[in-house]
Tab-separated table of C-alpha atoms and ligand atoms in Angstrom:
chain	number	residue	atom	x	y	z
A	145	UNK	CA	-0.026	0.067	-0.037
A	146	UNK	CA	1.439	3.245	-1.223
A	147	UNK	CA	-1.160	5.572	0.017
A	148	UNK	CA	-2.307	5.403	3.717
A	149	UNK	CA	-4.712	8.008	3.320
A	150	UNK	CA	-6.939	8.792	0.025
A	151	UNK	CA	-9.590	11.211	-0.168
A	152	UNK	CA	-11.358	11.820	-3.388
A	153	UNK	CA	-13.776	14.685	-3.834
A	154	UNK	CA	-14.578	14.577	-0.099
A	155	UNK	CA	-17.023	17.132	1.317
A	156	UNK	CA	-18.679	17.341	4.640
A	157	UNK	CA	-21.697	19.544	5.047
A	158	UNK	CA	-23.136	19.676	8.562
A	159	UNK	CA	-26.102	21.927	7.577
A	160	UNK	CA	-28.047	20.923	4.498
A	161	UNK	CA	-28.710	24.573	3.422
A	162	UNK	CA	-25.112	25.900	4.278
A	163	UNK	CA	-21.567	25.787	2.544
A	164	UNK	CA	-19.536	22.616	3.350
A	165	UNK	CA	-17.349	22.742	6.426
A	166	UNK	CA	-14.875	20.898	4.522
A	167	UNK	CA	-14.224	20.296	0.692
A	168	UNK	CA	-14.338	19.384	-1.991
A	169	UNK	CA	-10.910	17.911	-0.969
A	170	UNK	CA	-8.514	15.660	-2.753
A	171	UNK	CA	-5.686	14.249	-0.520
A	172	UNK	CA	-3.178	11.297	-0.858
A	173	UNK	CA	-0.627	10.815	1.949
A	174	UNK	CA	1.944	8.105	1.396
A	175	UNK	CA	3.028	5.583	3.730
A	176	UNK	CA	5.810	7.118	6.018
A	177	UNK	CA	4.836	10.653	5.489
A	178	UNK	CA	4.220	13.148	8.217
A	179	UNK	CA	1.558	15.752	7.419
A	180	UNK	CA	0.678	18.776	9.566
A	181	UNK	CA	-2.646	20.141	8.917
A	182	UNK	CA	-2.882	24.114	9.853
A	183	UNK	CA	-5.367	26.715	9.454
A	184	UNK	CA	-7.332	29.117	11.317
A	185	UNK	CA	-10.114	28.116	13.915
A	186	UNK	CA	-13.121	26.813	11.784
A	187	UNK	CA	-11.252	26.094	8.913
A	188	UNK	CA	-12.183	22.344	8.876
A	189	UNK	CA	-9.182	20.572	10.498
A	190	UNK	CA	-11.044	18.523	13.013
A	191	UNK	CA	-13.748	17.731	10.334
A	192	UNK	CA	-10.800	16.420	8.252
A	193	UNK	CA	-9.165	14.453	11.054
A	194	UNK	CA	-12.649	12.947	11.968
A	195	UNK	CA	-13.256	11.881	8.609
A	196	UNK	CA	-9.867	10.090	8.333
A	197	UNK	CA	-10.200	8.592	11.758
A	198	UNK	CA	-13.664	7.148	10.788
A	199	UNK	CA	-15.413	9.176	13.459
A	200	UNK	CA	-17.447	10.794	10.919
A	201	UNK	CA	-18.672	10.129	7.377
A	202	UNK	CA	-18.372	12.370	4.294
A	203	UNK	CA	-21.532	13.862	2.863
A	204	UNK	CA	-19.944	13.034	-0.611
A	205	UNK	CA	-16.733	11.513	-2.029
A	206	UNK	CA	-14.685	8.489	-0.710
A	207	UNK	CA	-12.384	8.051	2.147
A	208	UNK	CA	-9.883	5.216	1.839
A	209	UNK	CA	-7.566	4.750	4.803
A	210	UNK	CA	-4.943	1.892	5.091
A	211	UNK	CA	-6.437	0.335	1.934
A	212	UNK	CA	-10.096	0.276	3.162
A	213	UNK	CA	-12.743	2.379	1.823
A	214	UNK	CA	-13.968	3.531	5.334
A	215	UNK	CA	-16.964	5.539	4.291
A	216	UNK	CA	-18.824	2.541	3.273
A	217	UNK	CA	-18.040	0.380	6.319
A	218	UNK	CA	-20.845	-0.453	8.902
A	219	UNK	CA	-20.579	1.193	12.349
A	220	UNK	CA	-19.326	-2.012	13.743
A	221	UNK	CA	-16.729	-2.499	11.185
A	222	UNK	CA	-15.689	1.041	11.494
A	223	UNK	CA	-15.152	0.476	15.220
A	224	UNK	CA	-13.007	-2.412	14.584
A	225	UNK	CA	-11.239	-0.537	11.869
A	226	UNK	CA	-10.344	2.307	14.382
A	227	UNK	CA	-9.103	-0.014	16.895
A	228	UNK	CA	-7.002	-1.970	14.479
A	229	UNK	CA	-5.446	0.462	12.223
A	230	UNK	CA	-5.564	3.970	13.892
A	231	UNK	CA	-3.654	5.308	16.712
A	232	UNK	CA	-4.896	8.565	18.058
A	233	UNK	CA	-3.549	11.094	20.559
A	234	UNK	CA	-5.411	14.301	21.801
A	235	UNK	CA	-4.679	17.514	23.535
A	236	UNK	CA	-5.872	16.342	26.786
A	237	UNK	CA	-4.574	12.830	26.547
A	238	UNK	CA	-7.848	11.030	27.277
A	239	UNK	CA	-6.507	8.509	29.620
A	240	UNK	CA	-8.332	6.562	32.089
A	241	UNK	CA	-7.526	7.890	35.589
A	242	UNK	CA	-8.589	4.620	37.398
A	243	UNK	CA	-6.315	2.502	35.247
A	244	UNK	CA	-2.672	2.212	35.589
A	245	UNK	CA	-0.347	3.393	32.953
A	246	UNK	CA	0.223	-0.121	31.737
A	247	UNK	CA	-3.446	-0.948	31.718
A	248	UNK	CA	-4.196	2.199	29.840
A	249	UNK	CA	-1.483	1.258	27.184
A	250	UNK	CA	-3.091	-2.390	26.873
A	251	UNK	CA	-6.633	-1.254	26.626
A	252	UNK	CA	-6.552	-1.046	22.828
A	253	UNK	CA	-5.139	-4.549	22.613
A	254	UNK	CA	-7.726	-5.998	24.947
A	255	UNK	CA	-10.399	-4.273	22.655
A	256	UNK	CA	-9.110	-6.096	19.566
A	257	UNK	CA	-8.783	-9.418	21.601
A	258	UNK	CA	-5.000	-9.374	21.516
A	259	UNK	CA	-4.342	-8.955	25.220
A	260	UNK	CA	-1.944	-11.643	26.423
A	261	UNK	CA	1.763	-11.900	26.953
A	262	UNK	CA	2.714	-10.697	23.760
A	263	UNK	CA	0.833	-7.353	24.158
A	264	UNK	CA	1.959	-7.277	27.749
A	265	UNK	CA	5.479	-7.397	26.525
A	266	UNK	CA	4.978	-4.738	23.805
A	267	UNK	CA	3.464	-2.420	26.202
A	268	UNK	CA	6.502	-2.800	28.470
A	269	UNK	CA	8.833	-2.298	25.462
A	270	UNK	CA	7.066	0.868	24.343
A	271	UNK	CA	7.199	2.212	27.999
A	272	UNK	CA	10.966	1.631	27.988
A	273	UNK	CA	11.330	3.302	24.491
A	274	UNK	CA	9.302	6.303	25.559
A	275	UNK	CA	11.325	6.747	28.798
A	276	UNK	CA	8.490	6.138	31.235
A	277	UNK	CA	8.826	2.406	32.185
A	278	UNK	CA	9.207	3.602	35.905
A	279	UNK	CA	5.732	4.658	35.932
A	280	UNK	CA	4.332	1.344	34.631
A	281	UNK	CA	2.406	0.815	37.752
A	282	UNK	CA	1.377	4.552	38.494
A	283	UNK	CA	-1.900	6.204	37.770
A	284	UNK	CA	-1.866	9.049	35.118
A	285	UNK	CA	-2.982	11.470	37.544
A	286	UNK	CA	0.352	11.395	39.140
A	287	UNK	CA	2.319	12.295	36.077
A	288	UNK	CA	3.155	15.281	34.484
A	289	UNK	CA	1.522	16.443	31.173
A	290	UNK	CA	4.410	15.191	29.181
A	291	UNK	CA	4.533	12.081	30.671
A	292	UNK	CA	0.857	11.549	30.240
A	293	UNK	CA	1.061	12.404	26.630
A	294	UNK	CA	4.025	9.712	26.308
A	295	UNK	CA	1.680	7.197	27.703
A	296	UNK	CA	-1.015	8.229	25.290
A	297	UNK	CA	1.583	7.754	22.640
A	298	UNK	CA	2.226	4.307	23.806
A	299	UNK	CA	-1.348	3.557	23.850
A	300	UNK	CA	-1.759	4.719	20.497
A	301	UNK	CA	0.979	2.546	19.193
A	302	UNK	CA	0.205	-0.749	21.060
A	303	UNK	CA	-1.725	-2.215	18.000
A	304	UNK	CA	0.761	-1.143	15.496
A	305	UNK	CA	-1.509	1.276	13.691
A	306	UNK	CA	-0.812	2.078	9.912
A	307	UNK	CA	-1.547	5.673	10.956
A	308	UNK	CA	-0.942	7.981	14.025
A	309	UNK	CA	-3.334	10.882	14.051
A	310	UNK	CA	-2.678	13.595	16.644
A	311	UNK	CA	-5.125	16.333	17.573
A	312	UNK	CA	-3.101	19.287	19.135
A	313	UNK	CA	-0.763	16.984	21.042
A	314	UNK	CA	1.180	19.655	22.374
A	315	UNK	CA	-1.553	22.071	22.971
A	316	UNK	CA	-1.784	21.496	26.874
A	317	UNK	CA	1.702	21.200	27.549
A	318	UNK	CA	4.250	23.655	28.945
A	319	UNK	CA	7.072	24.284	26.779
A	320	UNK	CA	9.505	21.760	28.083
A	321	UNK	CA	6.960	19.050	27.968
A	322	UNK	CA	5.954	20.332	24.448
A	323	UNK	CA	9.509	20.011	23.265
A	324	UNK	CA	9.734	16.349	24.512
A	325	UNK	CA	6.516	15.490	22.710
A	326	UNK	CA	7.722	17.179	19.469
A	327	UNK	CA	11.035	15.127	19.818
A	328	UNK	CA	9.046	12.027	20.216
A	329	UNK	CA	6.779	12.466	17.284
A	330	UNK	CA	9.689	13.302	15.136
A	331	UNK	CA	11.656	10.388	16.128
A	332	UNK	CA	8.373	8.099	15.419
A	333	UNK	CA	8.161	9.505	12.124
A	334	UNK	CA	12.008	8.966	11.279
A	335	UNK	CA	11.473	5.351	12.223
A	336	UNK	CA	8.624	5.186	9.615
A	337	UNK	CA	5.508	5.766	11.488
A	338	UNK	CA	2.826	7.581	9.137
A	339	UNK	CA	1.619	10.689	11.043
A	340	UNK	CA	-0.962	13.241	10.480
A	341	UNK	CA	-1.213	16.153	12.948
A	342	UNK	CA	-3.499	19.066	13.561
A	343	UNK	CA	-1.551	21.743	15.271
A	344	UNK	CA	-1.355	25.417	16.102
A	345	UNK	CA	2.239	24.507	17.166
A	346	UNK	CA	4.597	25.844	14.249
A	347	UNK	CA	7.406	24.445	15.840
A	348	UNK	CA	5.953	20.974	16.046
A	349	UNK	CA	4.986	21.122	12.451
A	350	UNK	CA	8.416	22.484	11.363
A	351	UNK	CA	10.336	19.875	13.401
A	352	UNK	CA	8.146	16.673	12.573
A	353	UNK	CA	6.286	17.214	9.325
A	354	UNK	CA	7.668	17.036	5.892
A	355	UNK	CA	4.537	18.116	4.409
A	356	UNK	CA	1.941	21.074	5.448
A	357	UNK	CA	-1.590	21.385	4.458
A	358	UNK	CA	-3.108	24.643	5.054
A	359	UNK	CA	-6.912	24.835	5.181
A	360	UNK	CA	-8.800	28.045	4.778
A	361	UNK	CA	-12.799	27.813	4.860
A	362	UNK	CA	-12.658	24.247	4.389
A	363	UNK	CA	-10.506	24.291	1.334
A	364	UNK	CA	-6.963	23.337	0.669
A	365	UNK	CA	-5.200	26.801	0.588
A	366	UNK	CA	-1.600	25.199	0.394
A	367	UNK	CA	-0.018	21.807	0.423
A	368	UNK	CA	3.646	22.013	0.469
A	369	UNK	CA	6.208	19.456	0.824
A	370	UNK	CA	9.369	20.708	2.755
A	371	UNK	CA	12.545	18.803	3.397
A	372	UNK	CA	12.313	18.090	7.079
A	373	UNK	CA	15.404	19.754	8.634
A	374	UNK	CA	16.508	16.493	10.331
A	375	UNK	CA	16.545	14.833	6.911
A	376	UNK	CA	18.530	17.798	5.156
A	377	UNK	CA	21.370	17.513	7.776
B	591	ADP	P1	-11.346	23.555	13.006
B	591	ADP	O1	-11.063	22.356	13.662
B	591	ADP	O2	-10.297	24.106	12.037
B	591	ADP	O3	-11.431	24.610	13.996
B	591	ADP	P2	-13.753	22.545	12.444
B	591	ADP	O4	-13.580	21.314	11.436
B	591	ADP	O5	-14.194	22.093	13.948
B	591	ADP	O6	-12.563	23.473	12.154
B	591	ADP	O7	-15.118	23.301	11.939
B	591	ADP	C1	-15.141	23.723	10.444
B	591	ADP	C2	-16.768	24.361	10.548
B	591	ADP	O8	-17.702	23.250	10.602
B	591	ADP	C3	-16.882	25.382	11.485
B	591	ADP	O9	-17.639	26.419	10.797
B	591	ADP	C4	-17.557	24.736	12.482
B	591	ADP	O10	-18.449	25.726	13.191
B	591	ADP	C5	-18.565	23.796	11.793
B	591	ADP	N1	-18.823	22.574	12.516
B	591	ADP	C6	-18.081	21.616	13.137
B	591	ADP	N2	-18.488	20.607	13.483
B	591	ADP	C7	-19.857	20.638	13.346
B	591	ADP	C8	-21.100	20.071	13.874
B	591	ADP	N3	-20.979	18.962	14.509
B	591	ADP	N4	-22.235	20.413	13.724
B	591	ADP	C9	-22.423	21.773	12.971
B	591	ADP	N5	-21.343	22.429	12.537
B	591	ADP	C10	-19.994	21.948	12.737
């Protein structure tokens, strides 16, 4: 599969009488690309993300993610698709406070029936790689924002998703934690992970994403491939 994301003539209209919140948009994202979506508030960034995540359906056009035409899937198949193929991280982490760090990370594996020794080993390995192994048995409430976002990244990666989606992943972090998460996402991309992030953080877009998509009024105003500084050096 060359394209992880393919949108063809996609529009999303929330109000039948109004203008589309998004589109029509065509977009193809290749395996291993990191794409940052920017644009003013209300320009359609969340709408785009939700369509790609299979959390919403287009009013017209087709959405293909990881080789699957997701706009045609049943709700049940869509839920399975999301758990299996997509990893997502959010501004406010969305961790479950009454589960330990390890149990939070294992949750998506449990949901696809893959919990067991292998999943536990992968969770431990991810926590190690992300530098939070010492918090494996802690509860998220005791961790810093940057650490919580690392837990969320581990959870997003446990099922080895084709695509990592990030919605303002540094938006709730202080500058030091934000820098850590920027570095982490950049490393993940360098190791081959396809990433799509919606962000106002220009430092994040510049560090991590070799491609920038700028939306204005639901349309693509600019789509630029830039050589990521890490690659240029
Ligand atoms: P952004 O993420 O760039 O701020 P959104 O995708 O959230 O933009 O919103 C794009 C447009 O769609 C805005 O005008 C917003 O008010 C509208 N919109 C978003 N979600 C809904 C919804 N569920 N119902 C109606 N209108 C919506």
